[in-house]
Amino acid sequence: MKADLLAAIGGADLARLEDIRVFALGKSGRVTALLKTLGGMSPEERQAKGPVIHGLREAVTEALASRKASLEREALDARLAGETLDMTLPADVPASGTVHPVSQVMDELAEIFADLGFAVATGPEIETDWYNFTALNIPETHPARAMHDTFYVDPTSTEREIVDQWAKAPPMVLRTHTSPVQIRAMQAAGGDTPIRIIAPGRTYRSDSDATHTPMFHQVEGLVIDKGITLGHLKWTLETFLKAFFERDDIVLRLRPSYFPFTEPSAEVDVGYSIVNDKRVIGGSGGGNGGGWMEVLGSGMVHRKVIAAGGYDPDQWQGFAFGCGIDRLAMLKYGMDDLRAFFDGDVRWLKHYGFSGLDVPTLSGGVGA
Ligand code: DAH
């Protein structure tokens, strides 16, 4: 039996090897049956036949294991000889997203203003009427309310209920500008410490064409301190715009204007030149075909606004400014249709987006 089994094992493949194992060593296998006969033998007989039967089992077990190992080694050798890996093939490039130009510009703003000592402040996008309007010196009857094309957030549905709601309290609004963060920042600071903040974020107005989208982005700036003048405002804006557009030849023009929350107020234009028939921010402002482009609104914070924020307007002064982020991005990076910003077209995002790895941004971005 030993010679037969060893010969069969020597010529078996992997599948046949398993059959032989079951045939010899399985529960009702031949070798197992012989092992069972040991129990019924006399001690003398067992002493004589025991070593032979155990030796048979060991020999078969060993032969099975070594045949199995050599068959597996052969299979591996054959695979290694047959398979080739082409190490020169280009690896699959994993699909990766891009940083949206708006996120990129927000990061740039946060970095530039951080250098000037400004922190980033935030406020809710669903705002109360008081923060969005009243505290900013825009009372209920003020025409500026109509100018803002406000979205009202009203949990009631019928016209009757809306009228009733207005009688009780004005409904919540989607903030029409980032200016309410001025009030929140002043309240948070507690009325007795200087403030330097910017507040970038989403804003909403019921308006839609090539240069307006119902959701857009603004950045608010606010400085509150003692002895603040228009000179500080002008220097800050000039320093910011030079850093943002990465040019030293930025020229500014402050035009007298009107905002309810600043007095005096100024709209700020930045000079552009014509290069290859295109408007480029920097230089000119007049002559050589160049001109002025309006970029932001600003002014000295109105006494009533300082008071609404919990500061004493006889002691504290400040300046504020508000600026469209999407427009800044368009001017710096050359897009001409605002609506494409929010279409989510992957081709546009690939073209105008930034790599999160190549371009240094604040970790996580200010929106995170
Ligand atoms: N909130 C104004 C708007 O959305 C922009 C603005 C103008 C903000 C003057 C200011 C400011 O802080 O001083 O049109």
Coordinates of C-alpha atoms and ligand atoms in Angstrom, one line a residue:
M1 CA 0.0 0.0 0.0
K2 CA 2.8 2.4 0.9
A3 CA 4.5 1.9 -2.5
D4 CA 1.3 2.4 -4.4
L5 CA 0.3 5.5 -2.4
L6 CA 3.8 7.1 -2.8
A7 CA 3.8 6.4 -6.5
A8 CA 0.3 7.9 -7.0
I9 CA 1.3 11.0 -5.0
G10 CA 4.5 11.4 -7.1
G11 CA 2.5 11.7 -10.3
A12 CA -0.5 13.7 -9.0
D13 CA -1.6 17.2 -9.8
L14 CA -3.0 19.5 -7.1
A15 CA -6.7 18.3 -7.5
R16 CA -5.7 14.6 -7.6
L17 CA -3.5 15.1 -4.5
E18 CA -6.6 16.1 -2.5
D19 CA -8.4 13.0 -3.7
I20 CA -5.5 10.8 -2.6
R21 CA -5.4 12.5 0.8
V22 CA -9.1 11.7 1.4
F23 CA -8.6 8.2 0.0
A24 CA -5.7 7.5 2.5
L25 CA -6.1 9.7 5.5
G26 CA -9.8 10.8 5.4
K27 CA -12.3 9.7 8.0
S28 CA -12.9 6.4 6.2
G29 CA -9.5 6.3 4.4
R30 CA -7.4 3.2 4.0
V31 CA -4.6 4.3 6.4
T32 CA -7.1 5.6 8.9
A33 CA -8.8 2.1 8.9
L34 CA -5.4 0.5 9.6
L35 CA -4.8 2.9 12.5
K36 CA -8.2 1.9 13.9
T37 CA -7.2 -1.9 14.0
L38 CA -4.5 -1.1 16.5
G39 CA -7.1 -0.7 19.3
G40 CA -8.2 -4.4 18.9
M41 CA -4.7 -5.9 18.9
S42 CA -2.9 -7.7 21.7
P43 CA -0.1 -5.7 23.2
E44 CA 2.5 -7.9 21.5
E45 CA 0.9 -7.6 18.1
R46 CA 0.5 -3.8 18.6
Q47 CA 4.2 -3.5 19.4
A48 CA 5.1 -5.2 16.2
K49 CA 2.6 -3.6 13.8
G50 CA 2.2 -0.1 15.5
P51 CA 5.4 1.4 14.2
V52 CA 4.7 0.1 10.7
I53 CA 1.2 1.5 10.5
H54 CA 2.3 4.9 12.1
G55 CA 5.3 5.0 9.7
L56 CA 3.0 4.5 6.8
R57 CA 0.8 7.4 8.0
E58 CA 3.8 9.7 8.4
A59 CA 5.3 8.7 5.0
V60 CA 2.0 9.4 3.2
T61 CA 1.5 12.8 5.1
E62 CA 5.0 13.9 4.3
A63 CA 4.8 12.9 0.6
L64 CA 1.5 14.8 0.2
A65 CA 3.0 18.0 1.8
S66 CA 6.2 17.9 -0.3
R67 CA 4.4 17.1 -3.5
K68 CA 2.0 20.0 -2.8
A69 CA 4.8 22.4 -2.1
S70 CA 6.7 21.5 -5.2
L71 CA 3.6 21.8 -7.4
E72 CA 2.9 25.3 -6.0
R73 CA 6.4 26.4 -6.5
E74 CA 6.3 25.2 -10.2
A75 CA 3.0 27.1 -10.7
L76 CA 4.5 30.3 -9.3
D77 CA 7.7 29.9 -11.4
A78 CA 5.6 29.4 -14.5
R79 CA 3.5 32.6 -13.7
L80 CA 6.7 34.6 -13.1
A81 CA 8.2 33.5 -16.3
G82 CA 5.0 34.1 -18.3
E83 CA 3.9 37.4 -16.9
T84 CA 5.6 40.7 -17.7
L85 CA 5.0 44.1 -16.1
D86 CA 5.6 47.2 -18.3
M87 CA 7.0 49.7 -15.9
T88 CA 7.1 52.4 -18.5
L89 CA 3.3 52.5 -18.9
P90 CA 1.9 55.8 -17.6
A91 CA -0.1 55.4 -14.4
D92 CA -3.8 56.2 -14.4
V93 CA -4.3 59.8 -13.2
P94 CA -7.0 59.9 -10.5
A95 CA -9.7 62.4 -11.3
S96 CA -9.2 65.5 -9.0
G97 CA -11.3 68.6 -8.4
T98 CA -10.2 72.2 -8.6
V99 CA -10.5 75.1 -6.1
H100 CA -13.3 77.4 -7.4
P101 CA -12.1 80.9 -8.3
V102 CA -14.4 82.3 -5.6
S103 CA -12.8 80.1 -2.9
Q104 CA -9.4 81.1 -4.2
V105 CA -10.1 84.8 -4.1
M106 CA -11.6 84.5 -0.6
D107 CA -8.3 82.8 0.5
E108 CA -6.3 85.5 -1.1
L109 CA -8.4 88.2 0.6
A110 CA -8.0 86.5 4.0
E111 CA -4.2 86.3 3.5
I112 CA -3.8 89.9 2.4
F113 CA -5.9 91.3 5.2
A114 CA -4.3 89.0 7.8
D115 CA -1.0 90.8 7.0
L116 CA -2.7 94.1 7.8
G117 CA -4.0 92.7 11.1
F118 CA -7.6 91.8 10.1
A119 CA -9.3 88.7 11.4
V120 CA -12.1 86.9 9.4
A121 CA -15.6 87.2 10.8
T122 CA -18.8 85.5 9.7
G123 CA -22.5 85.9 10.2
P124 CA -25.7 84.0 9.2
E125 CA -27.0 84.0 5.6
I126 CA -30.6 84.0 6.9
E127 CA -30.6 87.3 8.8
T128 CA -33.1 89.3 10.8
D129 CA -34.6 92.4 9.3
W130 CA -32.9 94.4 12.1
Y131 CA -29.3 93.3 11.4
N132 CA -29.7 93.5 7.6
F133 CA -31.4 96.9 7.5
T134 CA -32.5 98.7 10.7
A135 CA -29.2 98.5 12.6
L136 CA -27.5 99.7 9.4
N137 CA -29.6 102.9 9.5
I138 CA -32.0 101.6 6.8
P139 CA -35.4 102.1 8.5
E140 CA -38.5 100.3 7.2
T141 CA -39.6 103.2 5.0
H142 CA -36.2 103.7 3.5
P143 CA -36.0 103.5 -0.3
A144 CA -32.8 101.4 0.0
R145 CA -34.9 98.5 1.1
A146 CA -36.7 98.4 -2.3
M147 CA -33.3 98.8 -4.1
H148 CA -32.0 95.6 -2.5
D149 CA -34.6 93.3 -4.2
T150 CA -34.8 91.3 -1.0
F151 CA -35.7 87.6 -0.7
Y152 CA -38.0 87.3 2.3
V153 CA -37.9 84.0 4.2
D154 CA -41.4 83.5 5.4
P155 CA -42.6 80.3 6.9
T156 CA -46.2 81.2 6.2
S157 CA -47.8 80.7 2.8
T158 CA -51.0 82.7 2.1
E159 CA -51.0 86.4 1.3
R160 CA -53.2 87.0 4.4
E161 CA -50.7 85.3 6.6
I162 CA -47.8 87.2 5.2
V163 CA -49.6 90.5 5.8
D164 CA -50.4 89.3 9.4
Q165 CA -46.7 88.4 9.9
W166 CA -45.5 91.8 8.8
A167 CA -47.9 93.4 11.3
K168 CA -46.3 91.4 14.1
A169 CA -42.6 91.6 13.1
P170 CA -40.8 91.8 9.8
P171 CA -39.9 88.4 8.4
M172 CA -36.3 87.0 8.2
V173 CA -34.4 87.8 5.0
L174 CA -31.6 86.2 3.0
R175 CA -29.0 88.8 3.7
T176 CA -28.7 91.3 0.8
H177 CA -25.1 92.2 1.7
T178 CA -22.4 91.3 4.2
S179 CA -22.8 94.6 6.1
P180 CA -24.9 93.0 8.9
V181 CA -21.7 91.2 10.0
Q182 CA -20.4 94.8 11.0
I183 CA -23.1 94.9 13.7
R184 CA -22.5 91.3 14.8
A185 CA -18.7 91.9 15.0
M186 CA -19.2 95.0 17.1
Q187 CA -21.6 93.3 19.4
A188 CA -19.2 90.3 19.8
A189 CA -16.3 92.7 20.6
G190 CA -18.3 94.2 23.5
G191 CA -18.2 97.9 22.8
D192 CA -14.8 98.6 24.3
T193 CA -12.1 97.1 22.1
P194 CA -10.8 98.1 18.6
I195 CA -12.0 95.9 15.7
R196 CA -10.3 95.0 12.4
I197 CA -12.2 92.3 10.5
I198 CA -13.2 91.3 7.0
A199 CA -16.3 89.2 6.4
P200 CA -16.4 87.3 3.1
G201 CA -19.5 85.3 2.3
R202 CA -22.7 84.6 0.3
T203 CA -25.3 87.3 -0.3
Y204 CA -28.7 87.2 -2.1
R205 CA -30.8 89.5 -4.2
S206 CA -33.6 88.8 -6.6
D207 CA -31.7 89.7 -9.7
S208 CA -30.4 87.8 -12.7
D209 CA -28.6 88.7 -15.9
A210 CA -25.0 88.5 -17.3
T211 CA -23.6 90.5 -14.4
H212 CA -26.0 89.6 -11.6
T213 CA -26.9 86.2 -10.0
P214 CA -29.5 85.7 -7.2
M215 CA -26.6 84.4 -5.0
F216 CA -23.3 86.2 -5.1
H217 CA -20.4 86.9 -2.9
Q218 CA -19.2 90.0 -1.0
V219 CA -16.5 90.9 1.3
E220 CA -17.1 93.4 4.1
G221 CA -14.4 95.3 5.8
L222 CA -14.7 97.0 9.2
V223 CA -12.3 98.9 11.3
I224 CA -13.4 100.5 14.7
D225 CA -10.9 102.4 16.8
K226 CA -10.2 105.8 18.2
G227 CA -9.0 108.5 15.8
I228 CA -9.8 106.7 12.6
T229 CA -10.0 108.9 9.5
L230 CA -10.7 108.6 5.7
G231 CA -6.9 108.6 5.3
H232 CA -6.7 105.2 7.0
L233 CA -9.5 103.9 4.7
K234 CA -7.7 105.1 1.5
W235 CA -4.4 103.7 2.5
T236 CA -5.9 100.3 3.5
L237 CA -7.8 100.0 0.2
E238 CA -4.8 101.0 -1.9
T239 CA -2.6 98.5 -0.1
F240 CA -5.2 95.8 -0.5
L241 CA -5.8 96.4 -4.2
K242 CA -2.1 96.6 -5.0
A243 CA -1.6 93.2 -3.2
F244 CA -4.6 91.6 -4.8
F245 CA -3.9 92.7 -8.4
E246 CA -0.2 92.2 -7.8
R247 CA 0.7 95.6 -9.3
D248 CA 2.3 98.7 -7.9
D249 CA 0.8 101.0 -10.4
I250 CA -2.8 100.8 -9.0
V251 CA -4.5 104.2 -9.0
L252 CA -7.6 104.9 -6.9
R253 CA -10.4 107.5 -7.2
L254 CA -12.7 108.1 -4.3
R255 CA -16.1 109.4 -5.6
P256 CA -18.5 111.0 -3.1
S257 CA -21.6 108.7 -2.9
Y258 CA -24.4 107.7 -0.6
F259 CA -24.9 104.7 1.7
P260 CA -27.2 104.8 4.7
F261 CA -24.6 103.2 7.0
T262 CA -21.6 105.5 6.2
E263 CA -21.2 109.2 6.4
P264 CA -19.4 110.4 4.4
S265 CA -19.6 107.7 1.8
A266 CA -17.3 107.0 -1.2
E267 CA -17.4 104.7 -4.2
V268 CA -14.0 103.6 -5.1
D269 CA -12.9 103.3 -8.7
V270 CA -9.6 101.7 -9.8
G271 CA -7.8 102.8 -12.9
Y272 CA -7.4 100.5 -15.9
S273 CA -5.3 100.7 -19.0
I274 CA -5.8 99.2 -22.5
V275 CA -3.4 96.4 -23.4
N276 CA -3.9 94.6 -26.7
D277 CA -7.4 96.0 -26.9
K278 CA -8.3 94.7 -23.5
R279 CA -8.9 96.4 -20.2
V280 CA -6.2 95.6 -17.6
I281 CA -6.4 96.8 -14.0
G282 CA -3.5 99.1 -13.2
G283 CA -2.2 102.4 -14.5
S284 CA -4.1 105.0 -16.6
G285 CA -7.5 106.0 -15.1
G286 CA -7.5 108.5 -17.9
G287 CA -5.6 109.1 -21.1
N288 CA -4.3 106.4 -23.5
G289 CA -7.8 105.0 -23.8
G290 CA -7.8 103.9 -20.2
G291 CA -10.4 104.8 -17.6
W292 CA -12.0 104.0 -14.2
M293 CA -13.8 100.9 -13.0
E294 CA -16.0 100.9 -9.9
V295 CA -14.8 98.2 -7.5
L296 CA -16.3 98.9 -4.1
G297 CA -18.4 101.0 -1.7
S298 CA -17.0 102.5 1.4
G299 CA -17.1 105.3 4.0
M300 CA -16.8 106.3 7.6
V301 CA -19.1 104.2 9.7
H302 CA -22.3 106.2 10.6
R303 CA -22.8 107.2 14.2
K304 CA -26.1 105.4 14.4
V305 CA -24.4 102.2 13.1
I306 CA -21.6 102.5 15.7
A307 CA -24.3 102.9 18.4
A308 CA -26.3 100.0 17.1
G309 CA -23.2 97.9 17.5
G310 CA -22.9 98.9 21.1
Y311 CA -20.0 101.4 20.8
D312 CA -20.1 105.0 21.9
P313 CA -19.9 107.1 18.7
D314 CA -18.4 110.1 20.6
Q315 CA -15.3 108.0 21.4
W316 CA -15.1 105.4 18.6
Q317 CA -14.8 106.0 14.8
G318 CA -14.3 103.6 12.0
F319 CA -14.4 102.9 8.3
A320 CA -16.1 100.2 6.4
F321 CA -16.1 98.9 2.8
G322 CA -18.0 96.3 0.8
C323 CA -16.9 94.7 -2.4
G324 CA -18.2 92.0 -4.8
I325 CA -15.9 89.0 -4.7
D326 CA -17.1 87.5 -7.9
R327 CA -16.4 90.7 -9.7
L328 CA -12.9 90.8 -8.2
A329 CA -12.3 87.3 -9.5
M330 CA -13.6 88.3 -13.0
L331 CA -11.3 91.3 -13.1
K332 CA -8.2 89.4 -11.9
Y333 CA -8.7 86.1 -13.8
G334 CA -10.5 87.3 -16.9
M335 CA -13.9 85.6 -16.9
D336 CA -16.6 87.6 -18.6
D337 CA -19.9 85.9 -17.6
L338 CA -20.8 85.8 -14.0
R339 CA -23.5 83.2 -14.5
A340 CA -20.9 80.6 -15.5
F341 CA -19.5 80.8 -11.9
F342 CA -22.4 78.9 -10.6
D343 CA -23.4 76.6 -13.5
G344 CA -21.2 73.8 -12.2
D345 CA -19.9 73.1 -15.7
V346 CA -16.9 70.8 -15.1
R347 CA -15.1 72.2 -18.2
W348 CA -15.3 75.8 -16.8
L349 CA -14.1 74.6 -13.4
K350 CA -11.2 72.7 -15.0
H351 CA -10.3 75.8 -17.0
Y352 CA -10.6 78.5 -14.3
G353 CA -10.2 76.4 -11.2
F354 CA -7.0 76.3 -9.1
S355 CA -5.1 73.3 -8.0
G356 CA -5.3 73.0 -4.2
L357 CA -1.8 71.7 -4.3
D358 CA 0.0 74.1 -6.6
V359 CA -1.4 77.4 -5.3
P360 CA -0.8 78.2 -1.7
T361 CA -4.2 78.7 0.1
L362 CA -5.1 79.0 3.7
S363 CA -5.5 75.4 4.9
G364 CA -9.1 74.4 4.3
G365 CA -10.1 77.8 2.9
V366 CA -12.1 80.4 4.8
G367 CA -15.4 78.8 3.8
A368 CA -14.6 75.5 5.5
Ligands
DAH1 N1 -23.5 97.0 1.6 C1 -23.2 97.7 0.3 C2 -23.9 97.0 -0.8 O1 -24.1 95.8 -0.7 C3 -21.8 97.8 0.0 C4 -21.1 98.7 1.0 C5 -21.0 100.1 0.8 C6 -20.6 98.2 2.2 C7 -20.4 100.9 1.7 C8 -19.9 99.0 3.1 C9 -19.8 100.4 2.8 O2 -19.4 98.6 4.2 O3 -19.2 101.2 3.7 O4 -24.2 97.6 -1.8

